[in-house]
mmCIF file of N, CA and C in Angstrom:
data_model
loop_
_atom_site.group_PDB
_atom_site.id
_atom_site.type_symbol
_atom_site.label_atom_id
_atom_site.label_comp_id
_atom_site.label_asym_id
_atom_site.label_seq_id
_atom_site.Cartn_x
_atom_site.Cartn_y
_atom_site.Cartn_z
ATOM 1 N N MET Q 2 12.427 19.982 3.245
ATOM 2 C CA MET Q 2 11.773 18.688 3.248
ATOM 3 C C MET Q 2 10.847 18.525 2.048
ATOM 4 N N THR Q 3 11.188 19.103 0.940
ATOM 5 C CA THR Q 3 10.358 18.923 -0.238
ATOM 6 C C THR Q 3 10.738 17.636 -0.942
ATOM 7 N N MET Q 4 9.750 17.051 -1.563
ATOM 8 C CA MET Q 4 9.989 15.805 -2.280
ATOM 9 C C MET Q 4 10.427 16.110 -3.701
ATOM 10 N N SER Q 5 11.324 15.288 -4.215
ATOM 11 C CA SER Q 5 11.732 15.458 -5.601
ATOM 12 C C SER Q 5 10.627 14.950 -6.513
ATOM 13 N N MET Q 6 10.693 15.346 -7.774
ATOM 14 C CA MET Q 6 9.685 14.894 -8.738
ATOM 15 C C MET Q 6 9.712 13.378 -8.877
ATOM 16 N N LYS Q 7 10.882 12.787 -8.728
ATOM 17 C CA LYS Q 7 10.986 11.319 -8.801
ATOM 18 C C LYS Q 7 10.191 10.684 -7.667
ATOM 19 N N ASN Q 8 10.326 11.227 -6.462
ATOM 20 C CA ASN Q 8 9.568 10.687 -5.328
ATOM 21 C C ASN Q 8 8.069 10.886 -5.515
ATOM 22 N N TRP Q 9 7.682 12.054 -6.069
ATOM 23 C CA TRP Q 9 6.261 12.291 -6.346
ATOM 24 C C TRP Q 9 5.740 11.247 -7.318
ATOM 25 N N ALA Q 10 6.492 10.994 -8.372
ATOM 26 C CA ALA Q 10 6.057 10.036 -9.396
ATOM 27 C C ALA Q 10 5.923 8.641 -8.805
ATOM 28 N N VAL Q 11 6.903 8.240 -8.029
ATOM 29 C CA VAL Q 11 6.860 6.906 -7.426
ATOM 30 C C VAL Q 11 5.680 6.794 -6.464
ATOM 31 N N SER Q 12 5.502 7.811 -5.620
ATOM 32 C CA SER Q 12 4.374 7.799 -4.684
ATOM 33 C C SER Q 12 3.041 7.752 -5.416
ATOM 34 N N LEU Q 13 2.920 8.586 -6.425
ATOM 35 C CA LEU Q 13 1.671 8.664 -7.173
ATOM 36 C C LEU Q 13 1.376 7.366 -7.895
ATOM 37 N N LEU Q 14 2.347 6.860 -8.631
ATOM 38 C CA LEU Q 14 2.104 5.671 -9.437
ATOM 39 C C LEU Q 14 1.977 4.404 -8.611
ATOM 40 N N LEU Q 15 2.869 4.223 -7.679
ATOM 41 C CA LEU Q 15 2.840 2.976 -6.919
ATOM 42 C C LEU Q 15 1.710 2.902 -5.911
ATOM 43 N N THR Q 16 1.484 3.978 -5.204
ATOM 44 C CA THR Q 16 0.431 3.916 -4.189
ATOM 45 C C THR Q 16 -0.945 4.193 -4.759
ATOM 46 N N SER Q 17 -1.072 5.310 -5.434
ATOM 47 C CA SER Q 17 -2.393 5.702 -5.926
ATOM 48 C C SER Q 17 -2.914 4.778 -7.005
ATOM 49 N N ALA Q 18 -2.126 4.530 -8.004
ATOM 50 C CA ALA Q 18 -2.592 3.722 -9.137
ATOM 51 C C ALA Q 18 -2.894 2.289 -8.716
ATOM 52 N N ILE Q 19 -1.987 1.676 -8.018
ATOM 53 C CA ILE Q 19 -2.190 0.281 -7.629
ATOM 54 C C ILE Q 19 -3.346 0.151 -6.640
ATOM 55 N N THR Q 20 -3.405 1.060 -5.684
ATOM 56 C CA THR Q 20 -4.497 1.014 -4.715
ATOM 57 C C THR Q 20 -5.842 1.274 -5.381
ATOM 58 N N THR Q 21 -5.882 2.200 -6.319
ATOM 59 C CA THR Q 21 -7.134 2.481 -7.033
ATOM 60 C C THR Q 21 -7.583 1.282 -7.848
ATOM 61 N N ILE Q 22 -6.652 0.625 -8.522
ATOM 62 C CA ILE Q 22 -7.001 -0.563 -9.308
ATOM 63 C C ILE Q 22 -7.549 -1.661 -8.399
ATOM 64 N N ILE Q 23 -6.899 -1.885 -7.276
ATOM 65 C CA ILE Q 23 -7.367 -2.920 -6.344
ATOM 66 C C ILE Q 23 -8.730 -2.544 -5.758
ATOM 67 N N ALA Q 24 -8.884 -1.277 -5.363
ATOM 68 C CA ALA Q 24 -10.171 -0.834 -4.810
ATOM 69 C C ALA Q 24 -11.274 -0.927 -5.856
ATOM 70 N N ASN Q 25 -10.964 -0.619 -7.107
ATOM 71 C CA ASN Q 25 -11.948 -0.705 -8.181
ATOM 72 C C ASN Q 25 -12.315 -2.163 -8.461
ATOM 73 N N LEU Q 26 -11.353 -3.053 -8.334
ATOM 74 C CA LEU Q 26 -11.607 -4.487 -8.516
ATOM 75 C C LEU Q 26 -12.515 -5.012 -7.411
ATOM 76 N N ILE Q 27 -12.218 -4.657 -6.175
ATOM 77 C CA ILE Q 27 -12.993 -5.169 -5.038
ATOM 78 C C ILE Q 27 -14.352 -4.478 -4.934
ATOM 79 N N GLY Q 28 -14.363 -3.157 -4.982
ATOM 80 C CA GLY Q 28 -15.600 -2.415 -4.756
ATOM 81 C C GLY Q 28 -16.516 -2.301 -5.956
ATOM 82 N N ASN Q 29 -15.951 -2.259 -7.152
ATOM 83 C CA ASN Q 29 -16.737 -2.029 -8.354
ATOM 84 C C ASN Q 29 -16.797 -3.264 -9.247
ATOM 85 N N HIS Q 30 -16.064 -4.298 -8.882
ATOM 86 C CA HIS Q 30 -15.988 -5.545 -9.647
ATOM 87 C C HIS Q 30 -15.574 -5.290 -11.090
ATOM 88 N N MET Q 31 -14.680 -4.317 -11.287
ATOM 89 C CA MET Q 31 -14.166 -3.983 -12.606
ATOM 90 C C MET Q 31 -12.817 -4.686 -12.760
ATOM 91 N N SER Q 32 -12.609 -5.336 -13.893
ATOM 92 C CA SER Q 32 -11.365 -6.079 -14.085
ATOM 93 C C SER Q 32 -10.169 -5.126 -14.106
ATOM 94 N N VAL Q 33 -9.022 -5.681 -13.785
ATOM 95 C CA VAL Q 33 -7.803 -4.890 -13.725
ATOM 96 C C VAL Q 33 -7.482 -4.303 -15.099
ATOM 97 N N THR Q 34 -7.661 -5.095 -16.154
ATOM 98 C CA THR Q 34 -7.337 -4.600 -17.497
ATOM 99 C C THR Q 34 -8.274 -3.471 -17.927
ATOM 100 N N ASP Q 35 -9.520 -3.492 -17.476
ATOM 101 C CA ASP Q 35 -10.440 -2.389 -17.789
ATOM 102 C C ASP Q 35 -10.129 -1.141 -16.976
ATOM 103 N N SER Q 36 -9.548 -1.312 -15.802
ATOM 104 C CA SER Q 36 -9.252 -0.184 -14.915
ATOM 105 C C SER Q 36 -7.968 0.543 -15.277
ATOM 106 N N ILE Q 37 -7.009 -0.164 -15.841
ATOM 107 C CA ILE Q 37 -5.675 0.411 -16.059
ATOM 108 C C ILE Q 37 -5.696 1.686 -16.904
ATOM 109 N N PRO Q 38 -6.370 1.734 -18.067
ATOM 110 C CA PRO Q 38 -6.332 2.991 -18.837
ATOM 111 C C PRO Q 38 -6.879 4.191 -18.068
ATOM 112 N N GLY Q 39 -7.983 4.025 -17.371
ATOM 113 C CA GLY Q 39 -8.555 5.125 -16.600
ATOM 114 C C GLY Q 39 -7.655 5.574 -15.474
ATOM 115 N N VAL Q 40 -7.045 4.614 -14.798
ATOM 116 C CA VAL Q 40 -6.142 4.955 -13.700
ATOM 117 C C VAL Q 40 -4.898 5.665 -14.235
ATOM 118 N N LEU Q 41 -4.386 5.214 -15.363
ATOM 119 C CA LEU Q 41 -3.222 5.885 -15.953
ATOM 120 C C LEU Q 41 -3.557 7.310 -16.379
ATOM 121 N N ILE Q 42 -4.754 7.516 -16.912
ATOM 122 C CA ILE Q 42 -5.178 8.870 -17.292
ATOM 123 C C ILE Q 42 -5.289 9.757 -16.058
ATOM 124 N N LEU Q 43 -5.938 9.260 -15.009
ATOM 125 C CA LEU Q 43 -6.068 10.048 -13.780
ATOM 126 C C LEU Q 43 -4.707 10.335 -13.155
ATOM 127 N N SER Q 44 -3.818 9.347 -13.197
ATOM 128 C CA SER Q 44 -2.468 9.534 -12.659
ATOM 129 C C SER Q 44 -1.700 10.567 -13.463
ATOM 130 N N ALA Q 45 -1.847 10.519 -14.789
ATOM 131 C CA ALA Q 45 -1.152 11.494 -15.640
ATOM 132 C C ALA Q 45 -1.658 12.902 -15.371
ATOM 133 N N ILE Q 46 -2.964 13.051 -15.235
ATOM 134 C CA ILE Q 46 -3.530 14.370 -14.928
ATOM 135 C C ILE Q 46 -2.992 14.875 -13.590
ATOM 136 N N ALA Q 47 -2.969 14.011 -12.596
ATOM 137 C CA ALA Q 47 -2.459 14.402 -11.273
ATOM 138 C C ALA Q 47 -0.977 14.743 -11.337
ATOM 139 N N PHE Q 48 -0.204 13.927 -12.035
ATOM 140 C CA PHE Q 48 1.235 14.174 -12.122
ATOM 141 C C PHE Q 48 1.526 15.487 -12.836
ATOM 142 N N ILE Q 49 0.837 15.746 -13.937
ATOM 143 C CA ILE Q 49 1.047 16.992 -14.684
ATOM 144 C C ILE Q 49 0.660 18.195 -13.821
ATOM 145 N N GLY Q 50 -0.450 18.086 -13.100
ATOM 146 C CA GLY Q 50 -0.868 19.174 -12.216
ATOM 147 C C GLY Q 50 0.131 19.441 -11.113
ATOM 148 N N ILE Q 51 0.657 18.382 -10.526
ATOM 149 C CA ILE Q 51 1.661 18.534 -9.465
ATOM 150 C C ILE Q 51 2.935 19.141 -10.039
ATOM 151 N N PHE Q 52 3.320 18.678 -11.228
ATOM 152 C CA PHE Q 52 4.516 19.195 -11.883
ATOM 153 C C PHE Q 52 4.376 20.692 -12.179
ATOM 154 N N ILE Q 53 3.232 21.089 -12.697
ATOM 155 C CA ILE Q 53 2.983 22.515 -12.970
ATOM 156 C C ILE Q 53 2.988 23.306 -11.665
ATOM 157 N N GLY Q 54 2.394 22.728 -10.620
ATOM 158 C CA GLY Q 54 2.400 23.387 -9.319
ATOM 159 C C GLY Q 54 3.801 23.617 -8.785
ATOM 160 N N LYS Q 55 4.730 22.717 -9.100
ATOM 161 C CA LYS Q 55 6.122 22.884 -8.675
ATOM 162 C C LYS Q 55 6.850 23.930 -9.523
ATOM 163 N N LEU Q 56 6.449 24.053 -10.795
ATOM 164 C CA LEU Q 56 7.130 24.986 -11.695
ATOM 165 C C LEU Q 56 6.666 26.429 -11.541
ATOM 166 N N VAL Q 57 5.370 26.609 -11.335
ATOM 167 C CA VAL Q 57 4.806 27.956 -11.256
ATOM 168 C C VAL Q 57 5.158 28.552 -9.889
ATOM 169 N N PRO Q 58 5.728 29.768 -9.885
ATOM 170 C CA PRO Q 58 6.184 30.345 -8.621
ATOM 171 C C PRO Q 58 5.063 30.891 -7.727
ATOM 172 N N LEU Q 59 3.820 30.818 -8.152
ATOM 173 C CA LEU Q 59 2.721 31.317 -7.330
ATOM 174 C C LEU Q 59 2.447 30.353 -6.178
ATOM 175 N N LYS Q 60 1.893 30.868 -5.112
ATOM 176 C CA LYS Q 60 1.571 30.023 -3.956
ATOM 177 C C LYS Q 60 0.153 29.483 -4.100
ATOM 178 N N ILE Q 61 -0.027 28.669 -5.130
ATOM 179 C CA ILE Q 61 -1.314 28.041 -5.401
ATOM 180 C C ILE Q 61 -1.129 26.543 -5.187
ATOM 181 N N PRO Q 62 -2.025 25.904 -4.458
ATOM 182 C CA PRO Q 62 -1.882 24.465 -4.228
ATOM 183 C C PRO Q 62 -1.924 23.689 -5.544
ATOM 184 N N PRO Q 63 -1.131 22.640 -5.658
ATOM 185 C CA PRO Q 63 -1.103 21.850 -6.891
ATOM 186 C C PRO Q 63 -2.465 21.263 -7.265
ATOM 187 N N ILE Q 64 -3.326 21.055 -6.300
ATOM 188 C CA ILE Q 64 -4.642 20.480 -6.594
ATOM 189 C C ILE Q 64 -5.429 21.386 -7.536
ATOM 190 N N VAL Q 65 -5.179 22.691 -7.468
ATOM 191 C CA VAL Q 65 -5.857 23.630 -8.369
ATOM 192 C C VAL Q 65 -5.467 23.318 -9.811
ATOM 193 N N TYR Q 66 -4.195 23.079 -10.041
ATOM 194 C CA TYR Q 66 -3.731 22.754 -11.386
ATOM 195 C C TYR Q 66 -4.270 21.399 -11.838
ATOM 196 N N VAL Q 67 -4.325 20.458 -10.929
ATOM 197 C CA VAL Q 67 -4.862 19.134 -11.263
ATOM 198 C C VAL Q 67 -6.320 19.264 -11.714
ATOM 199 N N VAL Q 68 -7.101 20.020 -10.975
ATOM 200 C CA VAL Q 68 -8.514 20.210 -11.318
ATOM 201 C C VAL Q 68 -8.658 20.928 -12.656
ATOM 202 N N LEU Q 69 -7.873 21.964 -12.866
ATOM 203 C CA LEU Q 69 -7.954 22.704 -14.122
ATOM 204 C C LEU Q 69 -7.575 21.836 -15.328
ATOM 205 N N ILE Q 70 -6.553 21.017 -15.179
ATOM 206 C CA ILE Q 70 -6.160 20.113 -16.267
ATOM 207 C C ILE Q 70 -7.258 19.085 -16.512
ATOM 208 N N GLY Q 71 -7.809 18.530 -15.449
ATOM 209 C CA GLY Q 71 -8.906 17.579 -15.592
ATOM 210 C C GLY Q 71 -10.105 18.186 -16.293
ATOM 211 N N LEU Q 72 -10.443 19.405 -15.917
ATOM 212 C CA LEU Q 72 -11.549 20.106 -16.584
ATOM 213 C C LEU Q 72 -11.238 20.356 -18.055
ATOM 214 N N ALA Q 73 -10.012 20.736 -18.337
ATOM 215 C CA ALA Q 73 -9.638 21.050 -19.717
ATOM 216 C C ALA Q 73 -9.690 19.817 -20.618
ATOM 217 N N VAL Q 74 -9.170 18.693 -20.154
ATOM 218 C CA VAL Q 74 -9.134 17.509 -21.020
ATOM 219 C C VAL Q 74 -10.487 16.817 -21.128
ATOM 220 N N ALA Q 75 -11.379 17.046 -20.175
ATOM 221 C CA ALA Q 75 -12.692 16.399 -20.221
ATOM 222 C C ALA Q 75 -13.810 17.338 -20.658
ATOM 223 N N SER Q 76 -13.480 18.583 -20.957
ATOM 224 C CA SER Q 76 -14.520 19.533 -21.364
ATOM 225 C C SER Q 76 -15.025 19.200 -22.768
ATOM 226 N N PRO Q 77 -16.247 19.616 -23.083
ATOM 227 C CA PRO Q 77 -16.809 19.310 -24.407
ATOM 228 C C PRO Q 77 -15.999 19.870 -25.580
ATOM 229 N N ILE Q 78 -15.234 20.914 -25.360
ATOM 230 C CA ILE Q 78 -14.449 21.476 -26.461
ATOM 231 C C ILE Q 78 -13.121 20.757 -26.677
ATOM 232 N N SER Q 79 -12.767 19.857 -25.771
ATOM 233 C CA SER Q 79 -11.513 19.120 -25.893
ATOM 234 C C SER Q 79 -11.661 17.999 -26.922
ATOM 235 N N PRO Q 80 -10.705 17.869 -27.832
ATOM 236 C CA PRO Q 80 -10.792 16.797 -28.824
ATOM 237 C C PRO Q 80 -10.580 15.400 -28.224
ATOM 238 N N ILE Q 81 -10.033 15.331 -27.034
ATOM 239 C CA ILE Q 81 -9.795 14.026 -26.408
ATOM 240 C C ILE Q 81 -10.784 13.733 -25.283
ATOM 241 N N ALA Q 82 -11.826 14.525 -25.176
ATOM 242 C CA ALA Q 82 -12.778 14.374 -24.071
ATOM 243 C C ALA Q 82 -13.475 13.020 -24.087
ATOM 244 N N LYS Q 83 -13.900 12.556 -25.249
ATOM 245 C CA LYS Q 83 -14.669 11.300 -25.329
ATOM 246 C C LYS Q 83 -13.880 10.112 -24.785
ATOM 247 N N PRO Q 84 -12.652 9.841 -25.260
ATOM 248 C CA PRO Q 84 -11.925 8.701 -24.686
ATOM 249 C C PRO Q 84 -11.561 8.901 -23.215
ATOM 250 N N ILE Q 85 -11.251 10.144 -22.832
ATOM 251 C CA ILE Q 85 -10.923 10.413 -21.423
ATOM 252 C C ILE Q 85 -12.112 10.045 -20.542
ATOM 253 N N ILE Q 86 -13.277 10.498 -20.922
ATOM 254 C CA ILE Q 86 -14.487 10.235 -20.136
ATOM 255 C C ILE Q 86 -14.831 8.740 -20.166
ATOM 256 N N ASP Q 87 -14.700 8.111 -21.323
ATOM 257 C CA ASP Q 87 -15.023 6.681 -21.437
ATOM 258 C C ASP Q 87 -14.126 5.826 -20.543
ATOM 259 N N TYR Q 88 -12.831 6.101 -20.564
ATOM 260 C CA TYR Q 88 -11.901 5.296 -19.756
ATOM 261 C C TYR Q 88 -12.028 5.590 -18.261
ATOM 262 N N THR Q 89 -12.149 6.856 -17.914
ATOM 263 C CA THR Q 89 -12.223 7.187 -16.487
ATOM 264 C C THR Q 89 -13.586 6.866 -15.882
ATOM 265 N N ALA Q 90 -14.614 6.707 -16.711
ATOM 266 C CA ALA Q 90 -15.934 6.330 -16.194
ATOM 267 C C ALA Q 90 -15.921 4.914 -15.629
ATOM 268 N N LYS Q 91 -14.932 4.129 -16.007
ATOM 269 C CA LYS Q 91 -14.829 2.757 -15.505
ATOM 270 C C LYS Q 91 -14.221 2.699 -14.106
ATOM 271 N N ILE Q 92 -13.750 3.834 -13.623
ATOM 272 C CA ILE Q 92 -13.166 3.900 -12.280
ATOM 273 C C ILE Q 92 -14.232 4.389 -11.319
ATOM 274 N N SER Q 93 -14.486 3.609 -10.303
ATOM 275 C CA SER Q 93 -15.441 4.009 -9.271
ATOM 276 C C SER Q 93 -14.925 5.268 -8.582
ATOM 277 N N PHE Q 94 -15.818 6.198 -8.301
ATOM 278 C CA PHE Q 94 -15.439 7.447 -7.645
ATOM 279 C C PHE Q 94 -14.762 7.172 -6.303
ATOM 280 N N MET Q 95 -15.209 6.175 -5.593
ATOM 281 C CA MET Q 95 -14.679 5.899 -4.263
ATOM 282 C C MET Q 95 -13.303 5.239 -4.287
ATOM 283 N N ALA Q 96 -12.933 4.623 -5.412
ATOM 284 C CA ALA Q 96 -11.639 3.936 -5.473
ATOM 285 C C ALA Q 96 -10.462 4.877 -5.248
ATOM 286 N N PRO Q 97 -10.347 5.997 -5.977
ATOM 287 C CA PRO Q 97 -9.199 6.871 -5.720
ATOM 288 C C PRO Q 97 -9.370 7.781 -4.508
ATOM 289 N N ILE Q 98 -10.591 7.995 -4.056
ATOM 290 C CA ILE Q 98 -10.815 8.922 -2.942
ATOM 291 C C ILE Q 98 -10.129 8.433 -1.669
ATOM 292 N N THR Q 99 -10.153 7.153 -1.429
ATOM 293 C CA THR Q 99 -9.534 6.616 -0.221
ATOM 294 C C THR Q 99 -8.052 6.944 -0.175
ATOM 295 N N ILE Q 100 -7.358 6.697 -1.257
ATOM 296 C CA ILE Q 100 -5.908 6.960 -1.259
ATOM 297 C C ILE Q 100 -5.616 8.454 -1.272
ATOM 298 N N VAL Q 101 -6.459 9.237 -1.929
ATOM 299 C CA VAL Q 101 -6.254 10.689 -1.937
ATOM 300 C C VAL Q 101 -6.364 11.230 -0.516
ATOM 301 N N GLY Q 102 -7.358 10.794 0.218
ATOM 302 C CA GLY Q 102 -7.512 11.238 1.600
ATOM 303 C C GLY Q 102 -6.349 10.818 2.471
ATOM 304 N N THR Q 103 -5.894 9.615 2.265
ATOM 305 C CA THR Q 103 -4.764 9.125 3.047
ATOM 306 C C THR Q 103 -3.503 9.910 2.732
ATOM 307 N N MET Q 104 -3.245 10.106 1.458
ATOM 308 C CA MET Q 104 -2.046 10.846 1.074
ATOM 309 C C MET Q 104 -2.109 12.301 1.533
ATOM 310 N N ALA Q 105 -3.271 12.890 1.470
ATOM 311 C CA ALA Q 105 -3.410 14.266 1.953
ATOM 312 C C ALA Q 105 -3.144 14.316 3.451
ATOM 313 N N GLY Q 106 -3.572 13.277 4.144
ATOM 314 C CA GLY Q 106 -3.391 13.241 5.593
ATOM 315 C C GLY Q 106 -1.943 13.129 6.020
ATOM 316 N N ILE Q 107 -1.132 12.416 5.245
ATOM 317 C CA ILE Q 107 0.276 12.278 5.627
ATOM 318 C C ILE Q 107 1.173 13.155 4.779
ATOM 319 N N GLY Q 108 0.584 13.969 3.902
ATOM 320 C CA GLY Q 108 1.351 14.933 3.136
ATOM 321 C C GLY Q 108 2.293 14.326 2.116
ATOM 322 N N LEU Q 109 2.062 13.104 1.703
ATOM 323 C CA LEU Q 109 2.895 12.402 0.736
ATOM 324 C C LEU Q 109 4.354 12.316 1.165
ATOM 325 N N ASN Q 110 4.640 12.508 2.430
ATOM 326 C CA ASN Q 110 6.002 12.402 2.909
ATOM 327 C C ASN Q 110 6.066 11.239 3.896
ATOM 328 N N VAL Q 111 6.202 10.055 3.343
ATOM 329 C CA VAL Q 111 6.163 8.844 4.149
ATOM 330 C C VAL Q 111 7.331 8.786 5.120
ATOM 331 N N LYS Q 112 8.523 9.250 4.700
ATOM 332 C CA LYS Q 112 9.684 9.223 5.592
ATOM 333 C C LYS Q 112 9.432 10.058 6.845
ATOM 334 N N SER Q 113 8.857 11.221 6.650
ATOM 335 C CA SER Q 113 8.541 12.080 7.785
ATOM 336 C C SER Q 113 7.490 11.439 8.674
ATOM 337 N N PHE Q 114 6.479 10.832 8.048
ATOM 338 C CA PHE Q 114 5.422 10.178 8.812
ATOM 339 C C PHE Q 114 5.981 9.023 9.635
ATOM 340 N N LEU Q 115 6.846 8.215 9.024
ATOM 341 C CA LEU Q 115 7.414 7.075 9.739
ATOM 342 C C LEU Q 115 8.391 7.503 10.828
ATOM 343 N N GLY Q 116 8.958 8.713 10.694
ATOM 344 C CA GLY Q 116 9.885 9.222 11.699
ATOM 345 C C GLY Q 116 9.197 9.727 12.958
ATOM 346 N N GLN Q 117 7.885 9.863 12.922
ATOM 347 C CA GLN Q 117 7.132 10.320 14.083
ATOM 348 C C GLN Q 117 7.046 9.189 15.120
ATOM 349 N N SER Q 118 6.675 9.531 16.307
ATOM 350 C CA SER Q 118 6.533 8.506 17.343
ATOM 351 C C SER Q 118 5.267 7.694 17.104
ATOM 352 N N TRP Q 119 5.112 6.632 17.855
ATOM 353 C CA TRP Q 119 3.950 5.756 17.714
ATOM 354 C C TRP Q 119 2.657 6.501 18.023
ATOM 355 N N LYS Q 120 2.745 7.594 18.772
ATOM 356 C CA LYS Q 120 1.559 8.379 19.101
ATOM 357 C C LYS Q 120 0.944 9.008 17.851
ATOM 358 N N MET Q 121 1.803 9.337 16.873
ATOM 359 C CA MET Q 121 1.315 9.926 15.629
ATOM 360 C C MET Q 121 0.439 8.928 14.873
ATOM 361 N N LEU Q 122 0.744 7.661 14.956
ATOM 362 C CA LEU Q 122 -0.067 6.639 14.299
ATOM 363 C C LEU Q 122 -1.470 6.601 14.904
ATOM 364 N N ILE Q 123 -1.562 6.707 16.218
ATOM 365 C CA ILE Q 123 -2.866 6.729 16.879
ATOM 366 C C ILE Q 123 -3.644 7.975 16.468
ATOM 367 N N VAL Q 124 -2.974 9.117 16.439
ATOM 368 C CA VAL Q 124 -3.633 10.355 16.019
ATOM 369 C C VAL Q 124 -4.126 10.225 14.578
ATOM 370 N N ALA Q 125 -3.290 9.687 13.693
ATOM 371 C CA ALA Q 125 -3.681 9.528 12.290
ATOM 372 C C ALA Q 125 -4.895 8.622 12.151
ATOM 373 N N ILE Q 126 -4.905 7.513 12.865
ATOM 374 C CA ILE Q 126 -6.042 6.591 12.801
ATOM 375 C C ILE Q 126 -7.310 7.265 13.307
ATOM 376 N N LEU Q 127 -7.195 8.006 14.407
ATOM 377 C CA LEU Q 127 -8.361 8.712 14.935
ATOM 378 C C LEU Q 127 -8.854 9.791 13.971
ATOM 379 N N VAL Q 128 -7.940 10.512 13.353
ATOM 380 C CA VAL Q 128 -8.334 11.560 12.403
ATOM 381 C C VAL Q 128 -9.013 10.942 11.187
ATOM 382 N N PHE Q 129 -8.428 9.879 10.629
ATOM 383 C CA PHE Q 129 -9.025 9.228 9.462
ATOM 384 C C PHE Q 129 -10.396 8.665 9.801
ATOM 385 N N THR Q 130 -10.500 8.011 10.948
ATOM 386 C CA THR Q 130 -11.772 7.422 11.356
ATOM 387 C C THR Q 130 -12.814 8.501 11.626
ATOM 388 N N GLY Q 131 -12.419 9.534 12.342
ATOM 389 C CA GLY Q 131 -13.346 10.622 12.645
ATOM 390 C C GLY Q 131 -13.829 11.328 11.389
ATOM 391 N N THR Q 132 -12.924 11.576 10.469
ATOM 392 C CA THR Q 132 -13.302 12.219 9.212
ATOM 393 C C THR Q 132 -14.290 11.358 8.448
ATOM 394 N N PHE Q 133 -14.020 10.075 8.375
ATOM 395 C CA PHE Q 133 -14.925 9.172 7.665
ATOM 396 C C PHE Q 133 -16.298 9.140 8.321
ATOM 397 N N LEU Q 134 -16.333 9.020 9.630
ATOM 398 C CA LEU Q 134 -17.614 8.943 10.332
ATOM 399 C C LEU Q 134 -18.423 10.232 10.188
ATOM 400 N N ILE Q 135 -17.765 11.371 10.303
ATOM 401 C CA ILE Q 135 -18.476 12.644 10.162
ATOM 402 C C ILE Q 135 -19.018 12.795 8.748
ATOM 403 N N GLN Q 136 -18.217 12.418 7.744
ATOM 404 C CA GLN Q 136 -18.697 12.490 6.363
ATOM 405 C C GLN Q 136 -19.867 11.542 6.138
ATOM 406 N N ALA Q 137 -19.812 10.363 6.722
ATOM 407 C CA ALA Q 137 -20.908 9.410 6.585
ATOM 408 C C ALA Q 137 -22.183 9.926 7.254
ATOM 409 N N ILE Q 138 -22.042 10.557 8.398
ATOM 410 C CA ILE Q 138 -23.207 11.121 9.094
ATOM 411 C C ILE Q 138 -23.822 12.248 8.267
ATOM 412 N N PHE Q 139 -22.977 13.167 7.771
ATOM 413 C CA PHE Q 139 -23.490 14.251 6.929
ATOM 414 C C PHE Q 139 -24.183 13.698 5.684
ATOM 415 N N ALA Q 140 -23.582 12.712 5.053
ATOM 416 C CA ALA Q 140 -24.178 12.129 3.847
ATOM 417 C C ALA Q 140 -25.535 11.521 4.163
ATOM 418 N N GLN Q 141 -25.622 10.799 5.264
ATOM 419 C CA GLN Q 141 -26.886 10.173 5.651
ATOM 420 C C GLN Q 141 -27.953 11.222 5.939
ATOM 421 N N VAL Q 142 -27.572 12.265 6.653
ATOM 422 C CA VAL Q 142 -28.523 13.335 6.976
ATOM 423 C C VAL Q 142 -29.022 14.002 5.694
ATOM 424 N N PHE Q 143 -28.116 14.368 4.813
ATOM 425 C CA PHE Q 143 -28.527 15.045 3.584
ATOM 426 C C PHE Q 143 -29.319 14.133 2.649
ATOM 427 N N LEU Q 144 -28.980 12.862 2.613
ATOM 428 C CA LEU Q 144 -29.761 11.931 1.797
ATOM 429 C C LEU Q 144 -31.186 11.796 2.353
ATOM 430 N N ASN Q 145 -31.323 11.790 3.665
ATOM 431 C CA ASN Q 145 -32.650 11.717 4.275
ATOM 432 C C ASN Q 145 -33.425 13.027 4.071
ATOM 433 N N VAL Q 146 -32.760 14.162 4.228
ATOM 434 C CA VAL Q 146 -33.426 15.450 4.064
ATOM 435 C C VAL Q 146 -33.916 15.648 2.627
ATOM 436 N N THR Q 147 -33.121 15.230 1.674
ATOM 437 C CA THR Q 147 -33.499 15.408 0.256
ATOM 438 C C THR Q 147 -34.337 14.269 -0.277
ATOM 439 N N HIS Q 148 -34.632 13.291 0.568
ATOM 440 C CA HIS Q 148 -35.415 12.114 0.196
ATOM 441 C C HIS Q 148 -34.801 11.357 -0.967
ATOM 442 N N ALA Q 149 -33.485 11.360 -1.062
ATOM 443 C CA ALA Q 149 -32.784 10.667 -2.134
ATOM 444 C C ALA Q 149 -32.782 9.163 -1.935
ATOM 445 N N LEU Q 150 -33.066 8.717 -0.726
ATOM 446 C CA LEU Q 150 -33.069 7.280 -0.438
ATOM 447 C C LEU Q 150 -34.405 6.622 -0.743
ATOM 448 N N ASN Q 151 -35.420 7.415 -0.970
ATOM 449 C CA ASN Q 151 -36.768 6.849 -1.202
ATOM 450 C C ASN Q 151 -36.989 6.492 -2.632
#
């Protein structure tokens, strides 16, 4: 039940990129044309990391490669760090996080998810909601403890 690279690319570009652009437009009031370069850069980093994760025979999650590539291209020693940082700074942190959490929750295998019974949809909604609420509670507690809200 592994996805082909074509399916990964389609899932990544169509769902993540478009959803991030829309979320950045609504939540950050950033125009679509200003968001596109940053989203394409983030998508390329993710795609390359996933591709490397598929090629390397080690049992390391692809997210490790994505993070390492992101660190490498945005590090101060990288010759392309300045434009990478400038373009991706226009993307709100929360815009891609929503889709990343959703995709992680369904494992990027939409066919398998849709093949489940209707009970799986209820479980997914409860898990997503519970995760969000717990994260919001922790954030509120830590913001109050550190007096970051004052």
